[in-house]
mmCIF file with all atom_site columns, C-alpha atoms in Angstrom:
data_model
loop_
_atom_site.group_PDB
_atom_site.id
_atom_site.type_symbol
_atom_site.label_atom_id
_atom_site.label_alt_id
_atom_site.label_comp_id
_atom_site.label_asym_id
_atom_site.label_entity_id
_atom_site.label_seq_id
_atom_site.pdbx_PDB_ins_code
_atom_site.Cartn_x
_atom_site.Cartn_y
_atom_site.Cartn_z
_atom_site.occupancy
_atom_site.B_iso_or_equiv
_atom_site.pdbx_formal_charge
_atom_site.auth_seq_id
_atom_site.auth_comp_id
_atom_site.auth_asym_id
_atom_site.auth_atom_id
_atom_site.pdbx_PDB_model_num
ATOM 1  C CA . MET G 1 1  ? 102.521 123.046 -136.743 1.00 90.00 ? 1  MET G CA 1
ATOM 2  C CA . ALA G 1 2  ? 103.506 125.602 -133.709 1.00 97.00 ? 2  ALA G CA 1
ATOM 3  C CA . ARG G 1 3  ? 105.041 124.822 -130.217 1.00 98.00 ? 3  ARG G CA 1
ATOM 4  C CA . PHE G 1 4  ? 103.773 125.988 -127.440 1.00 99.00 ? 4  PHE G CA 1
ATOM 5  C CA . ILE G 1 5  ? 104.509 125.875 -123.125 1.00 99.00 ? 5  ILE G CA 1
ATOM 6  C CA . VAL G 1 6  ? 101.357 126.196 -121.537 1.00 98.00 ? 6  VAL G CA 1
ATOM 7  C CA . VAL G 1 7  ? 101.675 127.558 -117.961 1.00 98.00 ? 7  VAL G CA 1
ATOM 8  C CA . HIS G 1 8  ? 98.673  125.888 -115.591 1.00 94.00 ? 8  HIS G CA 1
ATOM 9  C CA . ASP G 1 9  ? 97.758  127.093 -111.812 1.00 91.00 ? 9  ASP G CA 1
ATOM 10 C CA . VAL G 1 10 ? 96.567  123.477 -110.341 1.00 84.00 ? 10 VAL G CA 1
ATOM 11 C CA . ALA G 1 11 ? 93.290  124.569 -109.033 1.00 74.00 ? 11 ALA G CA 1
ATOM 12 C CA . VAL G 1 12 ? 92.765  121.516 -106.830 1.00 72.00 ? 12 VAL G CA 1
ATOM 13 C CA . GLU G 1 13 ? 95.234  119.650 -104.432 1.00 66.00 ? 13 GLU G CA 1
ATOM 14 C CA . GLU G 1 14 ? 94.443  116.207 -104.469 1.00 70.00 ? 14 GLU G CA 1
ATOM 15 C CA . MET G 1 15 ? 92.675  114.190 -107.291 1.00 70.00 ? 15 MET G CA 1
ATOM 16 C CA . SER G 1 16 ? 93.124  110.252 -107.797 1.00 74.00 ? 16 SER G CA 1
ATOM 17 C CA . GLN G 1 17 ? 95.010  108.938 -110.226 1.00 76.00 ? 17 GLN G CA 1
ATOM 18 C CA . ASP G 1 18 ? 91.855  107.547 -112.457 1.00 83.00 ? 18 ASP G CA 1
ATOM 19 C CA . GLN G 1 19 ? 90.590  111.103 -112.259 1.00 81.00 ? 19 GLN G CA 1
ATOM 20 C CA . LEU G 1 20 ? 93.505  112.401 -113.859 1.00 78.00 ? 20 LEU G CA 1
ATOM 21 C CA . VAL G 1 21 ? 94.001  109.985 -116.345 1.00 85.00 ? 21 VAL G CA 1
ATOM 22 C CA . ASP G 1 22 ? 90.411  110.288 -117.527 1.00 87.00 ? 22 ASP G CA 1
ATOM 23 C CA . LEU G 1 23 ? 90.560  114.194 -117.799 1.00 85.00 ? 23 LEU G CA 1
ATOM 24 C CA . ALA G 1 24 ? 93.882  113.184 -119.686 1.00 87.00 ? 24 ALA G CA 1
ATOM 25 C CA . LYS G 1 25 ? 91.559  111.090 -122.074 1.00 92.00 ? 25 LYS G CA 1
ATOM 26 C CA . GLN G 1 26 ? 88.953  113.787 -122.505 1.00 90.00 ? 26 GLN G CA 1
ATOM 27 C CA . VAL G 1 27 ? 91.473  116.209 -123.284 1.00 91.00 ? 27 VAL G CA 1
ATOM 28 C CA . ALA G 1 28 ? 93.181  114.054 -126.391 1.00 91.00 ? 28 ALA G CA 1
ATOM 29 C CA . ALA G 1 29 ? 90.129  112.917 -127.834 1.00 92.00 ? 29 ALA G CA 1
ATOM 30 C CA . ARG G 1 30 ? 89.306  116.693 -128.227 1.00 91.00 ? 30 ARG G CA 1
ATOM 31 C CA . LEU G 1 31 ? 92.986  116.959 -130.130 1.00 93.00 ? 31 LEU G CA 1
ATOM 32 C CA . LYS G 1 32 ? 92.463  118.587 -133.844 1.00 91.00 ? 32 LYS G CA 1
ATOM 33 C CA . PRO G 1 33 ? 94.691  116.525 -136.838 1.00 93.00 ? 33 PRO G CA 1
ATOM 34 C CA . GLY G 1 34 ? 98.006  116.991 -136.033 1.00 91.00 ? 34 GLY G CA 1
ATOM 35 C CA . MET G 1 35 ? 97.752  118.467 -132.801 1.00 97.00 ? 35 MET G CA 1
ATOM 36 C CA . GLU G 1 36 ? 99.866  116.852 -130.067 1.00 96.00 ? 36 GLU G CA 1
ATOM 37 C CA . TRP G 1 37 ? 100.458 116.800 -126.122 1.00 95.00 ? 37 TRP G CA 1
ATOM 38 C CA . ILE G 1 38 ? 104.189 116.453 -126.094 1.00 96.00 ? 38 ILE G CA 1
ATOM 39 C CA . SER G 1 39 ? 104.655 116.495 -122.408 1.00 94.00 ? 39 SER G CA 1
ATOM 40 C CA . SER G 1 40 ? 103.731 117.676 -118.799 1.00 91.00 ? 40 SER G CA 1
ATOM 41 C CA . TRP G 1 41 ? 106.236 118.504 -115.970 1.00 90.00 ? 41 TRP G CA 1
ATOM 42 C CA . TYR G 1 42 ? 104.486 119.437 -112.295 1.00 86.00 ? 42 TYR G CA 1
ATOM 43 C CA . THR G 1 43 ? 106.315 121.572 -109.745 1.00 87.00 ? 43 THR G CA 1
ATOM 44 C CA . PRO G 1 44 ? 105.122 120.868 -106.558 1.00 81.00 ? 44 PRO G CA 1
ATOM 45 C CA . GLU G 1 45 ? 106.457 123.835 -104.831 1.00 85.00 ? 45 GLU G CA 1
ATOM 46 C CA . ALA G 1 46 ? 105.049 126.165 -106.939 1.00 87.00 ? 46 ALA G CA 1
ATOM 47 C CA . ASN G 1 47 ? 101.523 124.024 -107.874 1.00 85.00 ? 47 ASN G CA 1
ATOM 48 C CA . LYS G 1 48 ? 102.526 124.647 -111.426 1.00 89.00 ? 48 LYS G CA 1
ATOM 49 C CA . LEU G 1 49 ? 102.016 122.277 -114.499 1.00 90.00 ? 49 LEU G CA 1
ATOM 50 C CA . PHE G 1 50 ? 103.875 123.345 -117.666 1.00 95.00 ? 50 PHE G CA 1
ATOM 51 C CA . CYS G 1 51 ? 102.869 121.374 -120.616 1.00 96.00 ? 51 CYS G CA 1
ATOM 52 C CA . GLU G 1 52 ? 104.320 121.284 -124.079 1.00 98.00 ? 52 GLU G CA 1
ATOM 53 C CA . TRP G 1 53 ? 102.504 121.346 -127.270 1.00 98.00 ? 53 TRP G CA 1
ATOM 54 C CA . GLU G 1 54 ? 102.455 121.226 -131.404 1.00 97.00 ? 54 GLU G CA 1
ATOM 55 C CA . ALA G 1 55 ? 99.246  123.175 -132.208 1.00 97.00 ? 55 ALA G CA 1
ATOM 56 C CA . PRO G 1 56 ? 98.048  125.581 -134.873 1.00 96.00 ? 56 PRO G CA 1
ATOM 57 C CA . ASP G 1 57 ? 97.165  128.162 -132.404 1.00 97.00 ? 57 ASP G CA 1
ATOM 58 C CA . GLU G 1 58 ? 96.580  129.309 -128.997 1.00 97.00 ? 58 GLU G CA 1
ATOM 59 C CA . GLU G 1 59 ? 92.513  128.693 -129.421 1.00 96.00 ? 59 GLU G CA 1
ATOM 60 C CA . ALA G 1 60 ? 93.240  125.135 -130.487 1.00 96.00 ? 60 ALA G CA 1
ATOM 61 C CA . ILE G 1 61 ? 95.068  124.399 -127.026 1.00 97.00 ? 61 ILE G CA 1
ATOM 62 C CA . ARG G 1 62 ? 92.023  126.004 -125.240 1.00 96.00 ? 62 ARG G CA 1
ATOM 63 C CA . ALA G 1 63 ? 89.548  124.225 -127.248 1.00 95.00 ? 63 ALA G CA 1
ATOM 64 C CA . ALA G 1 64 ? 91.225  120.466 -126.404 1.00 94.00 ? 64 ALA G CA 1
ATOM 65 C CA . LEU G 1 65 ? 91.343  121.602 -122.644 1.00 94.00 ? 65 LEU G CA 1
ATOM 66 C CA . GLY G 1 66 ? 87.616  121.837 -122.363 1.00 91.00 ? 66 GLY G CA 1
ATOM 67 C CA . GLU G 1 67 ? 86.834  120.596 -119.277 1.00 87.00 ? 67 GLU G CA 1
ATOM 68 C CA . ALA G 1 68 ? 90.344  120.234 -117.537 1.00 88.00 ? 68 ALA G CA 1
ATOM 69 C CA . LEU G 1 69 ? 90.543  124.349 -117.613 1.00 90.00 ? 69 LEU G CA 1
ATOM 70 C CA . LYS G 1 70 ? 88.442  123.940 -114.427 1.00 86.00 ? 70 LYS G CA 1
ATOM 71 C CA . VAL G 1 71 ? 91.421  121.891 -112.706 1.00 85.00 ? 71 VAL G CA 1
ATOM 72 C CA . TYR G 1 72 ? 94.142  123.377 -114.531 1.00 88.00 ? 72 TYR G CA 1
ATOM 73 C CA . PRO G 1 73 ? 93.574  127.515 -115.209 1.00 94.00 ? 73 PRO G CA 1
ATOM 74 C CA . ILE G 1 74 ? 96.232  128.492 -117.873 1.00 96.00 ? 74 ILE G CA 1
ATOM 75 C CA . GLU G 1 75 ? 97.977  131.348 -116.286 1.00 97.00 ? 75 GLU G CA 1
ATOM 76 C CA . ILE G 1 76 ? 99.959  131.899 -119.661 1.00 98.00 ? 76 ILE G CA 1
ATOM 77 C CA . ILE G 1 77 ? 100.827 130.427 -123.004 1.00 98.00 ? 77 ILE G CA 1
ATOM 78 C CA . HIS G 1 78 ? 104.418 131.028 -124.438 1.00 98.00 ? 78 HIS G CA 1
ATOM 79 C CA . SER G 1 79 ? 104.851 130.368 -128.036 1.00 98.00 ? 79 SER G CA 1
ATOM 80 C CA . VAL G 1 80 ? 108.921 128.856 -128.212 1.00 98.00 ? 80 VAL G CA 1
ATOM 81 C CA . ILE G 1 81 ? 111.226 127.574 -130.281 1.00 96.00 ? 81 ILE G CA 1
ATOM 82 C CA . TYR G 1 82 ? 112.499 123.904 -130.367 1.00 91.00 ? 82 TYR G CA 1
ATOM 83 C CA . ILE G 1 83 ? 116.192 123.661 -129.654 1.00 91.00 ? 83 ILE G CA 1
ATOM 84 C CA . ASN G 1 84 ? 117.973 120.426 -129.600 1.00 88.00 ? 84 ASN G CA 1
ATOM 85 C CA . PRO G 1 85 ? 120.960 120.229 -127.274 1.00 89.00 ? 85 PRO G CA 1
ATOM 86 C CA . ALA G 1 86 ? 122.112 117.389 -129.637 1.00 89.00 ? 86 ALA G CA 1
ATOM 87 C CA . TRP G 1 87 ? 122.566 120.000 -132.797 1.00 87.00 ? 87 TRP G CA 1
ATOM 88 C CA . TYR G 1 88 ? 125.463 121.554 -130.834 1.00 86.00 ? 88 TYR G CA 1
ATOM 89 C CA . ARG G 1 89 ? 127.499 118.794 -130.136 1.00 84.00 ? 89 ARG G CA 1
ATOM 90 C CA . GLU G 1 90 ? 130.031 117.863 -132.583 1.00 69.00 ? 90 GLU G CA 1
ATOM 91 C CA . GLN G 1 91 ? 129.798 115.303 -135.179 1.00 66.00 ? 91 GLN G CA 1
ATOM 92 C CA . SER G 1 92 ? 133.063 112.584 -135.332 1.00 57.00 ? 92 SER G CA 1
#
């Protein structure tokens, strides 16, 4: 699977934690086999959400997001290559 970073504009100012959890469950239910929503980071000062995905392509991510796109529209999707800092540490 390819890896992606999806940058979202946060379109709403406030949602309850329950609403956010319900939205995340909807996204999880729409994942194709082998897809994974790995993690997310939110930057309040920029009102952006950065989400890391493994997916076959960008369209699979868009399809999985479904209704969430109304709340978190996509600004851009970057195809990325994973680099683990542990790879550079010296081995004993």
